[in-house]
PDB file of C-alpha atoms in Angstrom:
ATOM      1  CA  MET A   9       0.000   0.000   0.000  1.00  0.00           C
ATOM      2  CA  LEU A  10       1.437   3.364  -1.025  1.00  0.00           C
ATOM      3  CA  SER A  11       1.618   5.958   1.723  1.00  0.00           C
ATOM      4  CA  ARG A  12       0.300   9.505   1.407  1.00  0.00           C
ATOM      5  CA  ASP A  13       3.885  10.777   1.645  1.00  0.00           C
ATOM      6  CA  THR A  14       4.958   8.592  -1.283  1.00  0.00           C
ATOM      7  CA  LEU A  15       2.056   9.811  -3.408  1.00  0.00           C
ATOM      8  CA  GLN A  16       2.828  13.434  -2.583  1.00  0.00           C
ATOM      9  CA  GLN A  17       6.465  12.916  -3.564  1.00  0.00           C
ATOM     10  CA  GLN A  18       5.345  11.563  -6.942  1.00  0.00           C
ATOM     11  CA  LEU A  19       3.029  14.474  -7.791  1.00  0.00           C
ATOM     12  CA  ALA A  20       5.789  16.135  -9.788  1.00  0.00           C
ATOM     13  CA  PHE A  21       6.373  12.992 -11.852  1.00  0.00           C
ATOM     14  CA  THR A  22       2.892  12.081 -13.065  1.00  0.00           C
ATOM     15  CA  ILE A  23       2.345  11.234 -16.724  1.00  0.00           C
ATOM     16  CA  ALA A  24       0.262  14.093 -18.079  1.00  0.00           C
ATOM     17  CA  GLU A  25       1.505  14.297 -21.658  1.00  0.00           C
ATOM     18  CA  ILE A  26       2.859  11.455 -23.755  1.00  0.00           C
ATOM     19  CA  ASP A  27       5.435  11.695 -26.522  1.00  0.00           C
ATOM     20  CA  VAL A  28       6.992   8.556 -27.977  1.00  0.00           C
ATOM     21  CA  PRO A  29       9.457   9.507 -30.737  1.00  0.00           C
ATOM     22  CA  GLY A  30       9.466   7.195 -33.725  1.00  0.00           C
ATOM     23  CA  LEU A  31       5.871   5.988 -33.422  1.00  0.00           C
ATOM     24  CA  GLY A  32       4.366   8.607 -35.700  1.00  0.00           C
ATOM     25  CA  ASP A  33       1.371  10.844 -35.097  1.00  0.00           C
ATOM     26  CA  LYS A  34      -0.249  10.673 -31.679  1.00  0.00           C
ATOM     27  CA  ILE A  35      -3.994  10.230 -31.290  1.00  0.00           C
ATOM     28  CA  GLN A  36      -4.881  11.879 -27.983  1.00  0.00           C
ATOM     29  CA  GLY A  37      -7.792  10.689 -25.862  1.00  0.00           C
ATOM     30  CA  LYS A  38      -9.118  11.737 -22.476  1.00  0.00           C
ATOM     31  CA  VAL A  39      -6.873   9.334 -20.577  1.00  0.00           C
ATOM     32  CA  ARG A  40      -5.151   7.168 -23.205  1.00  0.00           C
ATOM     33  CA  ASP A  41      -3.023   8.303 -26.117  1.00  0.00           C
ATOM     34  CA  SER A  42      -2.367   5.944 -28.993  1.00  0.00           C
ATOM     35  CA  TYR A  43      -0.234   5.358 -32.062  1.00  0.00           C
ATOM     36  CA  VAL A  44      -1.293   3.295 -35.074  1.00  0.00           C
ATOM     37  CA  LEU A  45       1.362   0.964 -36.489  1.00  0.00           C
ATOM     38  CA  GLY A  46      -0.158  -0.917 -39.400  1.00  0.00           C
ATOM     39  CA  ASP A  47      -2.663  -3.402 -37.997  1.00  0.00           C
ATOM     40  CA  ARG A  48      -1.537  -2.696 -34.438  1.00  0.00           C
ATOM     41  CA  ARG A  49      -2.302   0.143 -32.051  1.00  0.00           C
ATOM     42  CA  VAL A  50      -0.039   1.131 -29.145  1.00  0.00           C
ATOM     43  CA  LEU A  51      -2.092   2.586 -26.281  1.00  0.00           C
ATOM     44  CA  VAL A  52      -0.362   4.487 -23.487  1.00  0.00           C
ATOM     45  CA  THR A  53      -2.385   5.105 -20.327  1.00  0.00           C
ATOM     46  CA  SER A  54      -1.592   8.450 -18.729  1.00  0.00           C
ATOM     47  CA  ASP A  55      -2.181   9.607 -15.158  1.00  0.00           C
ATOM     48  CA  ARG A  56      -4.805  12.117 -16.330  1.00  0.00           C
ATOM     49  CA  LEU A  57      -8.043  12.253 -14.336  1.00  0.00           C
ATOM     50  CA  SER A  58     -11.130  12.857 -16.475  1.00  0.00           C
ATOM     51  CA  ALA A  59     -14.641  13.505 -15.169  1.00  0.00           C
ATOM     52  CA  PHE A  60     -17.742  14.567 -17.088  1.00  0.00           C
ATOM     53  CA  ASP A  61     -15.640  14.549 -20.267  1.00  0.00           C
ATOM     54  CA  VAL A  62     -13.186  17.127 -18.840  1.00  0.00           C
ATOM     55  CA  ILE A  63      -9.555  16.512 -17.826  1.00  0.00           C
ATOM     56  CA  LEU A  64      -9.172  17.790 -14.263  1.00  0.00           C
ATOM     57  CA  THR A  65      -5.693  16.860 -13.024  1.00  0.00           C
ATOM     58  CA  THR A  66      -3.238  13.969 -12.761  1.00  0.00           C
ATOM     59  CA  VAL A  67      -2.913  11.291 -10.063  1.00  0.00           C
ATOM     60  CA  PRO A  68       0.343   9.422  -9.347  1.00  0.00           C
ATOM     61  CA  PHE A  69       0.360   5.824 -10.668  1.00  0.00           C
ATOM     62  CA  LYS A  70      -3.233   6.105 -11.913  1.00  0.00           C
ATOM     63  CA  GLY A  71      -2.294   5.034 -15.428  1.00  0.00           C
ATOM     64  CA  GLU A  72      -0.420   1.979 -14.223  1.00  0.00           C
ATOM     65  CA  VAL A  73      -3.286   0.921 -11.963  1.00  0.00           C
ATOM     66  CA  LEU A  74      -5.820   1.308 -14.784  1.00  0.00           C
ATOM     67  CA  ASN A  75      -3.655  -0.591 -17.239  1.00  0.00           C
ATOM     68  CA  ARG A  76      -3.066  -3.479 -14.837  1.00  0.00           C
ATOM     69  CA  MET A  77      -6.757  -3.665 -13.905  1.00  0.00           C
ATOM     70  CA  ALA A  78      -7.778  -3.689 -17.558  1.00  0.00           C
ATOM     71  CA  ALA A  79      -5.214  -6.381 -18.370  1.00  0.00           C
ATOM     72  CA  TYR A  80      -6.581  -8.555 -15.554  1.00  0.00           C
ATOM     73  CA  TRP A  81     -10.196  -8.183 -16.686  1.00  0.00           C
ATOM     74  CA  PHE A  82      -9.436  -8.628 -20.385  1.00  0.00           C
ATOM     75  CA  ASN A  83      -7.793 -11.942 -19.545  1.00  0.00           C
ATOM     76  CA  ALA A  84     -10.600 -12.966 -17.170  1.00  0.00           C
ATOM     77  CA  THR A  85     -13.331 -12.274 -19.750  1.00  0.00           C
ATOM     78  CA  LYS A  86     -11.659 -13.675 -22.873  1.00  0.00           C
ATOM     79  CA  ASP A  87     -13.967 -16.721 -22.849  1.00  0.00           C
ATOM     80  CA  ILE A  88     -17.006 -14.408 -23.031  1.00  0.00           C
ATOM     81  CA  VAL A  89     -15.800 -12.237 -25.901  1.00  0.00           C
ATOM     82  CA  GLU A  90     -12.578 -11.753 -27.795  1.00  0.00           C
ATOM     83  CA  ASN A  91     -10.648  -8.592 -26.919  1.00  0.00           C
ATOM     84  CA  HIS A  92      -8.152  -6.412 -28.748  1.00  0.00           C
ATOM     85  CA  ILE A  93      -5.152  -6.941 -26.447  1.00  0.00           C
ATOM     86  CA  ILE A  94      -2.042  -8.549 -27.937  1.00  0.00           C
ATOM     87  CA  ASP A  95       0.629  -7.695 -25.371  1.00  0.00           C
ATOM     88  CA  VAL A  96       1.280  -5.630 -22.234  1.00  0.00           C
ATOM     89  CA  PRO A  97       4.977  -4.715 -22.584  1.00  0.00           C
ATOM     90  CA  HIS A  98       4.949  -2.004 -19.897  1.00  0.00           C
ATOM     91  CA  PRO A  99       2.736  -1.214 -16.870  1.00  0.00           C
ATOM     92  CA  ASN A 100       1.256   1.776 -18.748  1.00  0.00           C
ATOM     93  CA  ILE A 101       1.160   0.303 -22.259  1.00  0.00           C
ATOM     94  CA  PHE A 102      -1.035  -2.040 -24.298  1.00  0.00           C
ATOM     95  CA  VAL A 103      -0.274  -3.305 -27.769  1.00  0.00           C
ATOM     96  CA  ALA A 104      -3.639  -4.030 -29.347  1.00  0.00           C
ATOM     97  CA  ARG A 105      -5.208  -5.159 -32.569  1.00  0.00           C
ATOM     98  CA  GLN A 106      -6.350  -2.238 -34.697  1.00  0.00           C
ATOM     99  CA  VAL A 107     -10.144  -2.501 -34.800  1.00  0.00           C
ATOM    100  CA  GLU A 108     -13.041  -0.391 -36.026  1.00  0.00           C
ATOM    101  CA  ILE A 109     -14.581   1.010 -32.837  1.00  0.00           C
ATOM    102  CA  LEU A 110     -18.373   1.148 -32.724  1.00  0.00           C
ATOM    103  CA  PRO A 111     -19.630   4.765 -32.494  1.00  0.00           C
ATOM    104  CA  VAL A 112     -21.456   4.206 -29.186  1.00  0.00           C
ATOM    105  CA  GLU A 113     -20.496   3.526 -25.579  1.00  0.00           C
ATOM    106  CA  VAL A 114     -22.372   0.678 -23.939  1.00  0.00           C
ATOM    107  CA  ILE A 115     -23.311   1.400 -20.327  1.00  0.00           C
ATOM    108  CA  VAL A 116     -24.820  -1.352 -18.184  1.00  0.00           C
ATOM    109  CA  ARG A 117     -26.463  -0.357 -14.911  1.00  0.00           C
ATOM    110  CA  GLY A 118     -27.325  -2.669 -12.049  1.00  0.00           C
ATOM    111  CA  TYR A 119     -28.666   0.104  -9.803  1.00  0.00           C
ATOM    112  CA  LEU A 120     -30.600   3.350 -10.213  1.00  0.00           C
ATOM    113  CA  THR A 121     -27.979   5.999  -9.539  1.00  0.00           C
ATOM    114  CA  GLY A 122     -25.837   8.612 -11.272  1.00  0.00           C
ATOM    115  CA  SER A 123     -27.200  10.146 -14.466  1.00  0.00           C
ATOM    116  CA  ALA A 124     -29.909   7.464 -14.647  1.00  0.00           C
ATOM    117  CA  TRP A 125     -31.286   8.649 -11.309  1.00  0.00           C
ATOM    118  CA  ARG A 126     -31.100  12.288 -12.393  1.00  0.00           C
ATOM    119  CA  ASP A 127     -33.125  11.550 -15.525  1.00  0.00           C
ATOM    120  CA  TYR A 128     -35.590   9.320 -13.681  1.00  0.00           C
ATOM    121  CA  SER A 129     -36.175  11.803 -10.850  1.00  0.00           C
ATOM    122  CA  ALA A 130     -36.806  14.500 -13.483  1.00  0.00           C
ATOM    123  CA  GLY A 131     -39.515  12.356 -15.064  1.00  0.00           C
ATOM    124  CA  LYS A 132     -37.440  11.389 -18.108  1.00  0.00           C
ATOM    125  CA  ASP A 133     -36.835   8.039 -19.755  1.00  0.00           C
ATOM    126  CA  VAL A 134     -33.360   6.562 -19.303  1.00  0.00           C
ATOM    127  CA  SER A 135     -31.838   6.102 -22.773  1.00  0.00           C
ATOM    128  CA  GLY A 136     -35.293   5.401 -24.143  1.00  0.00           C
ATOM    129  CA  VAL A 137     -36.302   3.060 -21.310  1.00  0.00           C
ATOM    130  CA  ALA A 138     -39.389   3.981 -19.272  1.00  0.00           C
ATOM    131  CA  LEU A 139     -38.800   2.781 -15.714  1.00  0.00           C
ATOM    132  CA  PRO A 140     -41.584   1.886 -13.234  1.00  0.00           C
ATOM    133  CA  GLN A 141     -42.885   4.607 -10.960  1.00  0.00           C
ATOM    134  CA  GLY A 142     -41.903   4.660  -7.301  1.00  0.00           C
ATOM    135  CA  MET A 143     -38.296   3.531  -7.627  1.00  0.00           C
ATOM    136  CA  LYS A 144     -35.787   4.853  -5.101  1.00  0.00           C
ATOM    137  CA  LYS A 145     -32.283   6.157  -5.562  1.00  0.00           C
ATOM    138  CA  SER A 146     -29.693   3.344  -5.466  1.00  0.00           C
ATOM    139  CA  GLN A 147     -32.399   0.686  -5.914  1.00  0.00           C
ATOM    140  CA  ARG A 148     -31.277  -2.505  -7.638  1.00  0.00           C
ATOM    141  CA  PHE A 149     -32.779  -3.309 -11.032  1.00  0.00           C
ATOM    142  CA  ASP A 150     -34.314  -6.768 -11.408  1.00  0.00           C
ATOM    143  CA  THR A 151     -32.451  -7.002 -14.726  1.00  0.00           C
ATOM    144  CA  PRO A 152     -29.410  -4.819 -15.449  1.00  0.00           C
ATOM    145  CA  LEU A 153     -30.318  -1.889 -17.675  1.00  0.00           C
ATOM    146  CA  LEU A 154     -28.423  -1.201 -20.883  1.00  0.00           C
ATOM    147  CA  THR A 155     -28.180   2.551 -21.511  1.00  0.00           C
ATOM    148  CA  PRO A 156     -25.948   3.453 -24.465  1.00  0.00           C
ATOM    149  CA  SER A 157     -24.536   6.881 -25.229  1.00  0.00           C
ATOM    150  CA  THR A 158     -22.931   8.587 -28.177  1.00  0.00           C
ATOM    151  CA  LYS A 159     -19.146   8.946 -28.281  1.00  0.00           C
ATOM    152  CA  ALA A 160     -18.253  12.611 -27.961  1.00  0.00           C
ATOM    153  CA  GLU A 161     -15.133  14.311 -29.222  1.00  0.00           C
ATOM    154  CA  ARG A 162     -12.698  15.510 -26.579  1.00  0.00           C
ATOM    155  CA  GLY A 163     -14.209  18.472 -24.736  1.00  0.00           C
ATOM    156  CA  GLU A 164     -17.736  17.558 -25.793  1.00  0.00           C
ATOM    157  CA  HIS A 165     -20.334  15.613 -23.798  1.00  0.00           C
ATOM    158  CA  ASP A 166     -21.601  12.094 -24.478  1.00  0.00           C
ATOM    159  CA  MET A 167     -25.348  12.004 -25.079  1.00  0.00           C
ATOM    160  CA  PRO A 168     -27.783   9.186 -24.214  1.00  0.00           C
ATOM    161  CA  ILE A 169     -29.264   7.253 -27.120  1.00  0.00           C
ATOM    162  CA  SER A 170     -31.749   4.376 -27.156  1.00  0.00           C
ATOM    163  CA  CYS A 171     -30.985   0.918 -28.523  1.00  0.00           C
ATOM    164  CA  ALA A 172     -33.733   1.404 -31.121  1.00  0.00           C
ATOM    165  CA  GLU A 173     -32.179   4.696 -32.269  1.00  0.00           C
ATOM    166  CA  ILE A 174     -28.765   3.071 -32.638  1.00  0.00           C
ATOM    167  CA  VAL A 175     -30.198   0.560 -35.106  1.00  0.00           C
ATOM    168  CA  SER A 176     -32.664   2.863 -36.886  1.00  0.00           C
ATOM    169  CA  SER A 177     -30.015   5.541 -37.445  1.00  0.00           C
ATOM    170  CA  GLY A 178     -27.606   2.999 -38.907  1.00  0.00           C
ATOM    171  CA  LEU A 179     -24.936   3.517 -36.263  1.00  0.00           C
ATOM    172  CA  VAL A 180     -24.771  -0.259 -35.693  1.00  0.00           C
ATOM    173  CA  GLU A 181     -26.351  -3.001 -37.815  1.00  0.00           C
ATOM    174  CA  LYS A 182     -29.207  -4.843 -36.076  1.00  0.00           C
ATOM    175  CA  SER A 183     -27.663  -8.318 -35.761  1.00  0.00           C
ATOM    176  CA  LEU A 184     -24.366  -6.877 -34.521  1.00  0.00           C
ATOM    177  CA  TRP A 185     -26.173  -4.740 -31.959  1.00  0.00           C
ATOM    178  CA  SER A 186     -28.044  -7.810 -30.698  1.00  0.00           C
ATOM    179  CA  GLU A 187     -24.677  -9.491 -30.159  1.00  0.00           C
ATOM    180  CA  VAL A 188     -23.381  -6.396 -28.344  1.00  0.00           C
ATOM    181  CA  GLU A 189     -26.392  -6.420 -26.000  1.00  0.00           C
ATOM    182  CA  ARG A 190     -25.960 -10.116 -25.207  1.00  0.00           C
ATOM    183  CA  VAL A 191     -22.218  -9.864 -24.609  1.00  0.00           C
ATOM    184  CA  ALA A 192     -22.553  -6.718 -22.474  1.00  0.00           C
ATOM    185  CA  GLN A 193     -25.029  -8.454 -20.171  1.00  0.00           C
ATOM    186  CA  GLU A 194     -22.760 -11.513 -19.890  1.00  0.00           C
ATOM    187  CA  LEU A 195     -19.775  -9.328 -19.061  1.00  0.00           C
ATOM    188  CA  PHE A 196     -21.745  -7.451 -16.424  1.00  0.00           C
ATOM    189  CA  ALA A 197     -23.003 -10.683 -14.849  1.00  0.00           C
ATOM    190  CA  PHE A 198     -19.449 -12.031 -14.683  1.00  0.00           C
ATOM    191  CA  GLY A 199     -18.075  -8.770 -13.303  1.00  0.00           C
ATOM    192  CA  SER A 200     -20.823  -8.615 -10.682  1.00  0.00           C
ATOM    193  CA  LYS A 201     -20.056 -12.153  -9.519  1.00  0.00           C
ATOM    194  CA  GLU A 202     -16.331 -11.456  -9.295  1.00  0.00           C
ATOM    195  CA  ALA A 203     -16.916  -8.177  -7.449  1.00  0.00           C
ATOM    196  CA  ALA A 204     -19.274  -9.878  -4.978  1.00  0.00           C
ATOM    197  CA  SER A 205     -16.588 -12.448  -4.148  1.00  0.00           C
ATOM    198  CA  ARG A 206     -14.413  -9.525  -3.051  1.00  0.00           C
ATOM    199  CA  GLY A 207     -17.038  -7.740  -0.977  1.00  0.00           C
ATOM    200  CA  LEU A 208     -17.944  -5.247  -3.693  1.00  0.00           C
ATOM    201  CA  ILE A 209     -20.970  -4.389  -5.820  1.00  0.00           C
ATOM    202  CA  LEU A 210     -20.441  -3.617  -9.500  1.00  0.00           C
ATOM    203  CA  VAL A 211     -22.981  -0.796  -9.746  1.00  0.00           C
ATOM    204  CA  ASP A 212     -22.562   0.245 -13.361  1.00  0.00           C
ATOM    205  CA  THR A 213     -19.889   0.173 -16.018  1.00  0.00           C
ATOM    206  CA  LYS A 214     -19.014   1.254 -19.540  1.00  0.00           C
ATOM    207  CA  TYR A 215     -17.946  -1.051 -22.363  1.00  0.00           C
ATOM    208  CA  GLU A 216     -16.532  -0.176 -25.755  1.00  0.00           C
ATOM    209  CA  PHE A 217     -16.646  -2.636 -28.621  1.00  0.00           C
ATOM    210  CA  GLY A 218     -15.071  -2.834 -32.035  1.00  0.00           C
ATOM    211  CA  THR A 219     -14.971  -5.171 -35.001  1.00  0.00           C
ATOM    212  CA  TYR A 220     -12.395  -6.552 -37.412  1.00  0.00           C
ATOM    213  CA  LEU A 221     -12.416  -8.892 -40.411  1.00  0.00           C
ATOM    214  CA  ASP A 222     -10.853 -12.298 -39.762  1.00  0.00           C
ATOM    215  CA  ALA A 223      -8.982 -14.365 -42.363  1.00  0.00           C
ATOM    216  CA  SER A 224     -12.241 -15.746 -43.743  1.00  0.00           C
ATOM    217  CA  GLY A 225     -13.707 -12.273 -44.187  1.00  0.00           C
ATOM    218  CA  LYS A 226     -16.096 -12.617 -41.263  1.00  0.00           C
ATOM    219  CA  ARG A 227     -16.630  -9.525 -39.129  1.00  0.00           C
ATOM    220  CA  ARG A 228     -15.856 -10.333 -35.501  1.00  0.00           C
ATOM    221  CA  LEU A 229     -16.880  -8.452 -32.358  1.00  0.00           C
ATOM    222  CA  VAL A 230     -14.153  -7.556 -29.857  1.00  0.00           C
ATOM    223  CA  LEU A 231     -14.053  -5.839 -26.479  1.00  0.00           C
ATOM    224  CA  ALA A 232     -11.780  -2.784 -26.530  1.00  0.00           C
ATOM    225  CA  ASP A 233     -10.477   0.177 -24.504  1.00  0.00           C
ATOM    226  CA  GLU A 234     -10.822  -1.053 -20.886  1.00  0.00           C
ATOM    227  CA  VAL A 235     -13.085  -3.259 -18.816  1.00  0.00           C
ATOM    228  CA  HIS A 236     -14.331  -3.063 -15.206  1.00  0.00           C
ATOM    229  CA  THR A 237     -11.650  -0.565 -14.180  1.00  0.00           C
ATOM    230  CA  SER A 238     -12.137   2.144 -11.584  1.00  0.00           C
ATOM    231  CA  ASP A 239     -12.299   4.682 -14.439  1.00  0.00           C
ATOM    232  CA  SER A 240     -15.047   2.907 -16.358  1.00  0.00           C
ATOM    233  CA  SER A 241     -17.027   1.461 -13.447  1.00  0.00           C
ATOM    234  CA  ARG A 242     -18.738   2.397 -10.212  1.00  0.00           C
ATOM    235  CA  TYR A 243     -18.302   0.080  -7.209  1.00  0.00           C
ATOM    236  CA  TRP A 244     -19.951   0.047  -3.793  1.00  0.00           C
ATOM    237  CA  ILE A 245     -19.017  -1.846  -0.631  1.00  0.00           C
ATOM    238  CA  SER A 246     -21.409  -4.778  -0.225  1.00  0.00           C
ATOM    239  CA  ALA A 247     -21.454  -4.839   3.577  1.00  0.00           C
ATOM    240  CA  SER A 248     -22.799  -1.303   3.937  1.00  0.00           C
ATOM    241  CA  TYR A 249     -25.209  -1.192   0.989  1.00  0.00           C
ATOM    242  CA  ALA A 250     -28.421  -2.423   2.645  1.00  0.00           C
ATOM    243  CA  GLU A 251     -28.096  -0.177   5.700  1.00  0.00           C
ATOM    244  CA  ARG A 252     -27.225   2.940   3.719  1.00  0.00           C
ATOM    245  CA  TYR A 253     -29.910   2.297   1.106  1.00  0.00           C
ATOM    246  CA  ALA A 254     -32.560   1.858   3.810  1.00  0.00           C
ATOM    247  CA  ALA A 255     -31.432   5.143   5.393  1.00  0.00           C
ATOM    248  CA  GLY A 256     -31.647   6.975   2.064  1.00  0.00           C
ATOM    249  CA  GLU A 257     -27.894   7.523   1.970  1.00  0.00           C
ATOM    250  CA  ASP A 258     -25.555   7.063  -0.960  1.00  0.00           C
ATOM    251  CA  PRO A 259     -23.918   3.630  -0.665  1.00  0.00           C
TER     252      PRO A 259
END
């Protein structure tokens, strides 16, 4: 466990900007920067902290923690869906297959909280889903709710979109979207079970998917970006959930 003193000493050495000479043009994201090398993509995870689509600051070792968590979960879920990871040559770096990323983020929610609660309490649907009346904040859904959003450019805000709109607008073809929905629910069920075994609740999470053509010309779905990390997911402590929920407190 890192001490507060150690973290403070490292504040001057966080990875805020990334420059890798010889890898070509950098594609900058909110947290990860990447370089395309033929059919491979090198992703470097920085220490940048992003919230509500805005970069706020940097946190010592954050990039390494995220990268290691993602590597663990990509390996743990590889029997559910193929992923884009080829190698992890450095604590902050992935080498991944170059894939065509789907133009939507797939958010799965096990509990009514966050932006879903804000929309619900304002009388709005949640990504096109009309929820029952009388639900409470932090209440568990009988079936996890899939609430996609658009993928915003850096500095812009992601916007909710319904599953029906994704298909009708042509963002994702119908059969592929059906596969995405199935896989997302399987991933969330697996993540929830693993979290529960460690005294945690996987509250909600974000998945990103892509596709590539295999040797036979078949388009294959792959899990990309990150999975079940502290950046892409919300966790609660299992032991205190029931008491805090009953008291109307945030778990």
